[in-house]
Amino acid sequence: MKVTVFGIGYVGLVQAAVLAEVGHEVMCVDIDQHKVDTLKQGIVPIFEPGLATLVQENIDAGSMIFTSDMAAGVAHGKIQFIAVGTPPDEDGSADLQYVLSVAETIATHMTSHQIIVTKSTVPVGTADKVKAHVANVLQERNANLTFDVASNPEFLKEGAAVSDCRKPDRIIVGTDSEKVKRRMRELYAPFNRNRDKIYFMDVRSAELTKYAANCMLATKISFMNEMSNLAEKLGADIEQVRKGIGSDPRIGYHFIYPGCGYGGSCFPKDVQALVRTSCAIDYHSELLEAVERVNSRQKEKLSDALMRHFEGDLQGKTIAVWGLAFKPNTDDMREAPSRVLIEALWKAGAKVQAFDPEAMEECQRIYGERDDLLLMGTKEAALKNADALVICTEWTNFRAPDFDALAETLREKVIVDGRNLYEPELLKEYGLYYYAIGRGDSIKPVI
């Protein structure tokens, strides 16, 4: 099939690459000419395991084309995916200007029936707005053309997006058109061989499914962080609690790891957007508001632990930070706990020496050149002349460090672990102060 994807950011690029891999002819359209030009050279602007290789293979095979020519994009595809960003407005609601702009572009250039599919994460009712927008433009053109608007939300995890796209758990399609159902089954047939993973439903249910999934996962994280705060006060170990409740198959082990809060492009934005949607229909979503509050508070725990240890005085201290991305296997720092920490340290007069395997360029882009920010080439280099170490991201190569070297290098022998990577009793043997999340007495110095 010939497919057009408008918006070659994270979602659009991954979906386009995987569709091209199975044989579809995919044209990727973006208004950013620089992005288009670099992608034509096989240079992928984001880090996602396996994506750069896949894009280059598709370019070489001729199954993936990049352009900024909107009219060419509309003419190419029998299915038009809208995968542009929906950034939050000042009030937290999703900004639909880019989605509606693409809808207008499609309506302006289409010359035959089109299937328009929203792939972006959009509030319930967006497909209706897209439909109305397209209809208005066609009316202004006096064009007697038909079209369908469907919802096909993505469920990709950053760091595993290519794998998720190749082997989806489910494929949600919102439509009431039998023609669209046939086309979408044809499009996704290569991913639907072992069992039927396609769930057809009405458009509004499909739109809500995306938000409901992310808000459920965010709720699990905030619930465990709430329990970790209780564990600290009650002298319990949240890691033991996690194992105890995770063994219940009704709960499971996924997304019940306590830590320094969730970040990224999805959970914070989607929780806020659903809260705003609730307000717009005069419904007070107390649970989701609490999820957001707990998460915001949790991101302050790392700097709070340092302030307690140093008795409120971080002026002139040098703090090593391991991990800048909001999670491993990505360079994404959107809403990352590391940003809350770093900015709090600067406000307190401290200097930061940071290392991340992938997010260093992104950190440089966000903060620019600063005397109080040094981006170091290795995790060991970040420790040099540092008073304390804070771990923000659970990258694999942080899991088994040389504790002797840590104890010898850190001037104050302090570790604040936002991901509970280590066992308190082990660090006790090395004479380190160890502050973790929800581990009872281990929040106090264990030397």
Tab-separated table of N, CA, C and O in Angstrom, residues 215-227 229 261-262 267-268 270-272 274-276 278-279 283-299:
chain	number	residue	atom	x	y	z
A	215	CYS	N	-2.575	6.949	31.431
A	215	CYS	CA	-2.933	7.426	32.765
A	215	CYS	C	-2.963	6.279	33.775
A	215	CYS	O	-2.621	6.480	34.945
A	216	MET	N	-3.362	5.091	33.344
A	216	MET	CA	-3.304	3.927	34.233
A	216	MET	C	-1.869	3.623	34.647
A	216	MET	O	-1.570	3.392	35.828
A	217	LEU	N	-0.946	3.643	33.691
A	217	LEU	CA	0.457	3.356	34.003
A	217	LEU	C	1.050	4.449	34.891
A	217	LEU	O	1.803	4.156	35.830
A	218	ALA	N	0.720	5.692	34.601
A	218	ALA	CA	1.198	6.788	35.443
A	218	ALA	C	0.653	6.657	36.867
A	218	ALA	O	1.350	6.937	37.846
A	219	THR	N	-0.581	6.197	36.974
A	219	THR	CA	-1.191	6.012	38.296
A	219	THR	C	-0.461	4.933	39.089
A	219	THR	O	-0.229	5.084	40.303
A	220	LYS	N	-0.079	3.838	38.426
A	220	LYS	CA	0.669	2.783	39.118
A	220	LYS	C	1.995	3.320	39.660
A	220	LYS	O	2.386	3.015	40.793
A	221	ILE	N	2.662	4.133	38.854
A	221	ILE	CA	3.947	4.689	39.290
A	221	ILE	C	3.745	5.605	40.491
A	221	ILE	O	4.458	5.501	41.496
A	222	SER	N	2.771	6.511	40.394
A	222	SER	CA	2.549	7.439	41.510
A	222	SER	C	2.063	6.703	42.755
A	222	SER	O	2.410	7.089	43.888
A	223	PHE	N	1.285	5.646	42.572
A	223	PHE	CA	0.847	4.866	43.731
A	223	PHE	C	2.054	4.268	44.454
A	223	PHE	O	2.154	4.346	45.691
A	224	MET	N	2.973	3.678	43.695
A	224	MET	CA	4.149	3.084	44.334
A	224	MET	C	5.026	4.144	44.984
A	224	MET	O	5.620	3.915	46.039
A	225	ASN	N	5.106	5.305	44.384
A	225	ASN	CA	5.889	6.372	45.005
A	225	ASN	C	5.216	6.869	46.277
A	225	ASN	O	5.896	7.226	47.249
A	226	GLU	N	3.890	6.878	46.296
A	226	GLU	CA	3.183	7.219	47.528
A	226	GLU	C	3.470	6.177	48.616
A	226	GLU	O	3.701	6.504	49.774
A	227	MET	N	3.466	4.901	48.211
A	227	MET	CA	3.780	3.839	49.168
A	227	MET	C	5.231	3.948	49.654
A	227	MET	O	5.535	3.659	50.814
A	229	ASN	N	6.904	6.666	50.109
A	229	ASN	CA	6.961	7.731	51.107
A	229	ASN	C	6.423	7.244	52.454
A	229	ASN	O	6.958	7.596	53.512
A	261	GLY	N	10.168	9.675	40.081
A	261	GLY	CA	9.104	10.250	39.266
A	261	GLY	C	9.202	9.889	37.803
A	261	GLY	O	10.260	9.565	37.287
A	262	TYR	N	8.062	9.927	37.133
A	262	TYR	CA	8.038	9.646	35.695
A	262	TYR	C	8.230	10.933	34.898
A	262	TYR	O	7.966	12.033	35.374
A	267	PHE	N	3.498	10.427	29.511
A	267	PHE	CA	2.761	10.370	30.769
A	267	PHE	C	2.410	11.753	31.324
A	267	PHE	O	1.247	12.020	31.632
A	268	PRO	N	3.379	12.667	31.491
A	268	PRO	CA	3.019	13.977	32.058
A	268	PRO	C	1.997	14.715	31.195
A	268	PRO	O	1.008	15.250	31.706
A	270	ASP	N	-0.106	13.510	28.916
A	270	ASP	CA	-1.398	12.855	28.764
A	270	ASP	C	-2.239	12.941	30.031
A	270	ASP	O	-3.467	13.083	29.963
A	271	VAL	N	-1.594	12.842	31.188
A	271	VAL	CA	-2.335	13.021	32.439
A	271	VAL	C	-2.909	14.436	32.502
A	271	VAL	O	-4.095	14.628	32.809
A	272	GLN	N	-2.095	15.420	32.181
A	272	GLN	CA	-2.562	16.804	32.210
A	272	GLN	C	-3.694	17.024	31.206
A	272	GLN	O	-4.689	17.704	31.510
A	274	LEU	N	-5.859	14.842	29.985
A	274	LEU	CA	-7.111	14.207	30.378
A	274	LEU	C	-7.760	14.954	31.540
A	274	LEU	O	-8.995	15.021	31.639
A	275	VAL	N	-6.944	15.520	32.416
A	275	VAL	CA	-7.488	16.376	33.480
A	275	VAL	C	-8.211	17.571	32.871
A	275	VAL	O	-9.328	17.927	33.283
A	276	ARG	N	-7.597	18.199	31.863
A	276	ARG	CA	-8.220	19.351	31.215
A	276	ARG	C	-9.488	18.948	30.472
A	276	ARG	O	-10.485	19.685	30.476
A	278	SER	N	-11.437	16.536	31.340
A	278	SER	CA	-12.429	16.333	32.396
A	278	SER	C	-13.036	17.656	32.837
A	278	SER	O	-14.254	17.776	33.010
A	279	CYS	N	-12.200	18.653	33.020
A	279	CYS	CA	-12.687	19.969	33.430
A	279	CYS	C	-13.631	20.562	32.382
A	279	CYS	O	-14.634	21.203	32.717
A	283	TYR	N	-16.316	17.653	34.873
A	283	TYR	CA	-16.077	16.497	35.738
A	283	TYR	C	-14.744	16.699	36.452
A	283	TYR	O	-13.725	17.003	35.816
A	284	HIS	N	-14.757	16.523	37.771
A	284	HIS	CA	-13.549	16.735	38.559
A	284	HIS	C	-12.815	15.413	38.714
A	284	HIS	O	-13.254	14.537	39.459
A	285	SER	N	-11.686	15.251	38.024
A	285	SER	CA	-10.927	13.995	38.059
A	285	SER	C	-9.919	14.042	39.203
A	285	SER	O	-8.740	14.336	39.015
A	286	GLU	N	-10.395	13.746	40.405
A	286	GLU	CA	-9.551	13.866	41.592
A	286	GLU	C	-8.359	12.915	41.561
A	286	GLU	O	-7.257	13.260	41.986
A	287	LEU	N	-8.574	11.692	41.073
A	287	LEU	CA	-7.498	10.703	41.057
A	287	LEU	C	-6.356	11.152	40.148
A	287	LEU	O	-5.181	11.111	40.537
A	288	LEU	N	-6.677	11.598	38.934
A	288	LEU	CA	-5.621	12.011	38.005
A	288	LEU	C	-4.899	13.254	38.502
A	288	LEU	O	-3.684	13.389	38.311
A	289	GLU	N	-5.625	14.157	39.132
A	289	GLU	CA	-4.966	15.332	39.706
A	289	GLU	C	-3.979	14.919	40.793
A	289	GLU	O	-2.885	15.467	40.909
A	290	ALA	N	-4.354	13.917	41.588
A	290	ALA	CA	-3.455	13.425	42.641
A	290	ALA	C	-2.233	12.741	42.046
A	290	ALA	O	-1.118	12.889	42.557
A	291	VAL	N	-2.433	11.990	40.965
A	291	VAL	CA	-1.314	11.328	40.287
A	291	VAL	C	-0.277	12.359	39.865
A	291	VAL	O	0.930	12.190	40.075
A	292	GLU	N	-0.741	13.459	39.310
A	292	GLU	CA	0.171	14.511	38.850
A	292	GLU	C	0.884	15.178	40.024
A	292	GLU	O	2.088	15.434	39.970
A	293	ARG	N	0.137	15.444	41.104
A	293	ARG	CA	0.750	16.091	42.269
A	293	ARG	C	1.814	15.205	42.904
A	293	ARG	O	2.899	15.673	43.265
A	294	VAL	N	1.509	13.916	43.053
A	294	VAL	CA	2.477	12.988	43.644
A	294	VAL	C	3.742	12.939	42.795
A	294	VAL	O	4.865	12.952	43.320
A	295	ASN	N	3.571	12.917	41.476
A	295	ASN	CA	4.740	12.834	40.606
A	295	ASN	C	5.598	14.093	40.689
A	295	ASN	O	6.830	14.014	40.722
A	296	SER	N	4.964	15.242	40.721
A	296	SER	CA	5.721	16.496	40.833
A	296	SER	C	6.503	16.530	42.141
A	296	SER	O	7.670	16.923	42.170
A	297	ARG	N	5.877	16.102	43.217
A	297	ARG	CA	6.540	16.087	44.517
A	297	ARG	C	7.694	15.089	44.537
A	297	ARG	O	8.751	15.358	45.121
A	298	GLN	N	7.505	13.960	43.856
A	298	GLN	CA	8.530	12.915	43.883
A	298	GLN	C	9.825	13.372	43.226
A	298	GLN	O	10.916	12.967	43.632
A	299	LYS	N	9.719	14.223	42.242
A	299	LYS	CA	10.907	14.689	41.535
A	299	LYS	C	11.793	15.577	42.409
A	299	LYS	O	12.953	15.813	42.084
